[in-house]
Coordinates of C-alpha atoms in Angstrom, one line a residue:
Chain A
D151 CA -4.0 -22.9 -46.9
A152 CA -7.6 -23.4 -47.6
K153 CA -8.6 -24.5 -51.0
T154 CA -11.8 -22.8 -51.0
T155 CA -12.8 -19.1 -51.9
Q156 CA -15.6 -17.3 -50.3
P157 CA -16.9 -13.8 -50.2
P158 CA -15.9 -12.1 -46.6
S159 CA -19.3 -11.0 -45.9
M160 CA -23.1 -11.1 -47.0
D161 CA -26.3 -9.7 -45.6
C162 CA -29.7 -11.5 -45.7
A163 CA -33.3 -10.3 -44.7
E164 CA -34.6 -12.5 -41.9
G165 CA -37.0 -14.9 -43.4
R166 CA -35.5 -14.9 -46.9
A167 CA -33.2 -17.5 -48.2
A168 CA -29.5 -17.0 -47.7
N169 CA -27.6 -18.4 -50.7
L170 CA -23.7 -18.7 -49.5
P171 CA -21.3 -19.2 -52.6
C172 CA -18.2 -21.2 -52.4
N173 CA -15.5 -21.8 -55.2
H174 CA -13.3 -25.0 -54.9
S175 CA -11.9 -24.9 -58.4
T176 CA -9.0 -27.3 -57.5
I177 CA -11.0 -29.8 -55.7
S178 CA -9.7 -33.4 -56.1
G179 CA -12.2 -36.5 -56.6
N180 CA -11.8 -38.0 -53.3
E181 CA -12.6 -34.6 -51.4
Y182 CA -15.9 -33.8 -50.0
V183 CA -17.2 -30.3 -49.7
Y184 CA -18.2 -29.4 -45.7
W185 CA -20.1 -26.5 -44.5
Y186 CA -19.6 -25.3 -40.9
R187 CA -20.4 -22.4 -39.1
Q188 CA -19.1 -20.4 -36.0
I189 CA -21.5 -18.2 -33.9
H190 CA -19.4 -15.6 -32.1
S191 CA -16.3 -17.7 -30.5
Q192 CA -18.4 -20.8 -30.1
G193 CA -16.9 -24.0 -31.6
P194 CA -17.4 -24.6 -35.1
Q195 CA -21.0 -26.4 -35.8
Y196 CA -21.2 -28.8 -38.5
I197 CA -23.9 -28.2 -41.2
I198 CA -23.8 -30.2 -44.1
H199 CA -21.7 -32.2 -46.4
G200 CA -21.6 -33.6 -49.9
L201 CA -19.4 -35.2 -52.6
K202 CA -21.3 -34.6 -55.9
N203 CA -24.9 -35.0 -55.4
N204 CA -27.1 -32.2 -53.7
E205 CA -28.0 -32.6 -50.3
T206 CA -30.5 -31.4 -47.8
N207 CA -31.0 -31.9 -44.0
E208 CA -32.8 -30.0 -41.4
M209 CA -30.5 -27.2 -41.2
A210 CA -29.7 -26.3 -45.0
S211 CA -29.3 -27.6 -48.4
L212 CA -26.0 -28.0 -50.5
I213 CA -25.9 -27.5 -54.1
I214 CA -22.7 -28.6 -55.8
T215 CA -22.1 -27.9 -59.5
E216 CA -21.7 -30.5 -61.8
D217 CA -17.9 -30.2 -62.4
R218 CA -17.7 -30.0 -58.5
K219 CA -15.7 -26.4 -58.8
S220 CA -18.2 -24.5 -56.7
S221 CA -21.1 -25.0 -54.2
T222 CA -23.9 -23.0 -52.8
L223 CA -25.2 -23.4 -49.1
I224 CA -28.8 -22.6 -49.0
L225 CA -30.4 -21.6 -45.5
P226 CA -34.2 -21.7 -46.6
H227 CA -35.5 -18.9 -44.1
A228 CA -32.8 -17.3 -42.4
T229 CA -33.4 -16.2 -38.7
L230 CA -31.5 -13.7 -36.7
R231 CA -29.9 -17.0 -34.8
D232 CA -28.2 -17.9 -38.3
T233 CA -26.1 -14.6 -38.0
A234 CA -22.6 -16.4 -37.9
V235 CA -19.3 -16.9 -39.8
Y236 CA -19.7 -19.5 -42.5
Y237 CA -16.9 -21.9 -43.7
C238 CA -17.0 -23.9 -46.8
I239 CA -13.9 -26.7 -46.4
V240 CA -13.0 -29.4 -48.9
R241 CA -11.7 -32.3 -47.1
V242 CA -10.5 -36.1 -47.9
V243 CA -12.7 -38.4 -45.9
E244 CA -11.9 -42.0 -45.3
Y245 CA -14.0 -44.4 -43.3
N246 CA -12.9 -45.2 -39.6
A247 CA -10.3 -42.6 -40.1
G248 CA -10.0 -38.9 -39.3
N249 CA -8.7 -35.9 -41.5
M250 CA -8.1 -32.5 -40.5
L251 CA -10.1 -29.6 -41.4
T252 CA -8.5 -26.7 -42.9
F253 CA -10.5 -23.5 -42.1
G254 CA -10.3 -20.3 -44.3
G255 CA -11.7 -16.7 -43.2
G256 CA -15.3 -17.9 -44.1
T257 CA -18.3 -15.9 -45.0
R258 CA -19.6 -13.6 -42.4
L259 CA -23.4 -13.6 -42.9
M260 CA -25.5 -11.0 -41.3
V261 CA -29.2 -11.6 -41.0
K262 CA -31.0 -8.6 -40.7
P263 CA -34.7 -7.8 -39.3
Chain B
E221 CA -25.0 -34.7 -33.0
P222 CA -22.3 -36.3 -30.5
E223 CA -21.8 -34.1 -27.8
V224 CA -18.4 -32.8 -26.5
T225 CA -17.4 -31.1 -23.2
Q226 CA -14.7 -29.0 -22.7
T227 CA -13.2 -28.1 -19.2
P228 CA -12.5 -25.6 -18.0
S229 CA -14.3 -23.1 -20.2
H230 CA -12.0 -20.1 -19.3
Q231 CA -8.5 -20.4 -17.8
V232 CA -6.1 -17.9 -17.0
T233 CA -2.6 -18.6 -16.2
Q234 CA 0.6 -17.2 -15.7
M235 CA 3.3 -17.2 -18.3
G236 CA 5.6 -20.3 -18.1
Q237 CA 3.1 -22.4 -16.0
E238 CA 1.7 -25.5 -17.5
V239 CA -1.8 -25.9 -18.5
I240 CA -4.1 -28.8 -19.0
L241 CA -7.0 -28.7 -21.1
R242 CA -9.7 -31.4 -21.2
C243 CA -12.1 -32.9 -23.5
V244 CA -14.7 -35.3 -22.5
P245 CA -16.7 -37.0 -25.5
I246 CA -20.2 -38.5 -24.3
S247 CA -19.9 -41.5 -26.5
N248 CA -16.8 -43.7 -27.2
H249 CA -14.7 -42.4 -30.5
L250 CA -11.6 -43.0 -31.9
Y251 CA -10.4 -40.0 -33.5
F252 CA -9.9 -36.7 -31.6
Y253 CA -8.7 -33.5 -32.6
W254 CA -7.4 -30.2 -31.0
Y255 CA -7.7 -26.8 -33.0
R256 CA -7.0 -23.4 -31.7
Q257 CA -8.3 -19.8 -32.8
I258 CA -6.2 -16.7 -31.7
L259 CA -8.8 -13.9 -31.4
G260 CA -9.8 -12.6 -34.8
Q261 CA -7.8 -15.1 -36.6
K262 CA -8.6 -18.5 -38.4
V263 CA -9.3 -21.8 -37.0
E264 CA -6.1 -23.7 -36.9
F265 CA -5.8 -27.5 -36.7
L266 CA -3.0 -28.5 -34.0
V267 CA -3.2 -32.1 -33.7
S268 CA -5.3 -35.6 -34.5
F269 CA -5.0 -38.6 -32.3
Y270 CA -6.3 -42.1 -33.1
N271 CA -6.1 -45.0 -31.3
N272 CA -3.8 -43.5 -28.6
E273 CA -1.3 -42.3 -31.0
I274 CA -0.6 -38.8 -32.7
S275 CA -1.9 -39.4 -36.4
E276 CA -1.3 -35.7 -37.7
K277 CA 0.1 -32.6 -36.3
S278 CA 0.8 -29.0 -37.5
E279 CA 3.8 -27.0 -37.1
I280 CA 2.1 -25.2 -34.4
F281 CA 2.0 -28.3 -32.2
D282 CA 5.7 -28.0 -31.2
D283 CA 7.6 -29.8 -28.1
Q284 CA 5.8 -27.5 -25.8
F285 CA 2.4 -29.4 -26.6
S286 CA 1.5 -32.8 -25.7
V287 CA -1.9 -34.8 -25.8
E288 CA -2.9 -38.0 -24.3
R289 CA -6.1 -39.9 -23.2
P290 CA -5.1 -40.9 -19.7
D291 CA -8.2 -43.1 -18.8
G292 CA -9.7 -43.9 -21.8
S293 CA -12.4 -41.2 -21.9
N294 CA -11.0 -38.0 -21.2
F295 CA -8.8 -36.6 -23.9
T296 CA -6.2 -33.6 -22.8
L297 CA -3.8 -31.3 -24.2
K298 CA -1.1 -30.0 -22.5
I299 CA 1.1 -27.1 -22.8
R300 CA 4.3 -27.1 -20.8
S301 CA 5.4 -23.6 -20.6
T302 CA 2.7 -21.1 -21.7
K303 CA 3.8 -18.4 -23.7
L304 CA 1.7 -15.0 -23.9
E305 CA 1.0 -16.2 -27.7
D306 CA -0.7 -19.2 -26.6
S307 CA -3.7 -17.3 -25.6
A308 CA -6.4 -18.5 -27.6
M309 CA -9.7 -20.3 -27.7
Y310 CA -8.8 -24.2 -27.9
F311 CA -11.4 -26.4 -29.3
C312 CA -11.4 -30.4 -29.1
A313 CA -13.3 -31.9 -31.8
I314 CA -14.4 -35.7 -32.3
E315 CA -14.8 -37.8 -35.5
G316 CA -18.5 -39.2 -36.2
V317 CA -19.0 -41.3 -39.2
L318 CA -18.1 -38.5 -41.9
E319 CA -18.3 -35.6 -39.7
A320 CA -16.3 -33.7 -36.9
F321 CA -18.1 -32.2 -34.2
F322 CA -16.5 -29.6 -32.1
G323 CA -16.8 -28.9 -28.2
Q324 CA -17.7 -25.3 -27.2
G325 CA -14.0 -24.6 -26.6
T326 CA -11.7 -23.4 -23.5
R327 CA -10.6 -19.7 -23.7
L328 CA -7.0 -19.6 -22.4
T329 CA -5.6 -16.3 -21.4
V330 CA -2.0 -16.2 -20.6
V331 CA -1.0 -13.3 -18.5

């Protein structure tokens, strides 16, 4: 089972920031927080990941609380094309190794004009 | 972002037939995964494959399923005798440095 809890759905106005919360209160010290999204029935798309520091890339920012029990994905200026299901996943990562992703139900983000 | 191509994009097969789904990563990778998503349900892990061996598999990945990398580039998922409940989207994924990248999937419809 997924080790994360996310709200099932959220709305956001186009052009505004979308803040998607995630609870992972049982996260282990060696687990990273990952965010993926899935637009319609396409393959999940990697967005960002982090261990304990806040992270930012061209798609989004990831804010992880100091106790690592929750995090927030921020899409700074949401567009209609950001409408998707967003998945927060905790995952052990080892270099030169693979570890499966356990998907939960995610948050269905609807960006409205 | 590494590119992962899956073929076919859509396959319709009769119950009991064998199907082979293919995944072609653009660059060389060591770790591969197959996931599936039944319509309206969660994305589920099936199997991971490293260095030409299965490294992990889920309960879904029973004897009807097999994976191989026949020519060092393609990565295939075979379902020996398809059942109606095998109808789903099947996604291949490859491991990057610390991220997994997914293909666009094959929609399998068993009739």
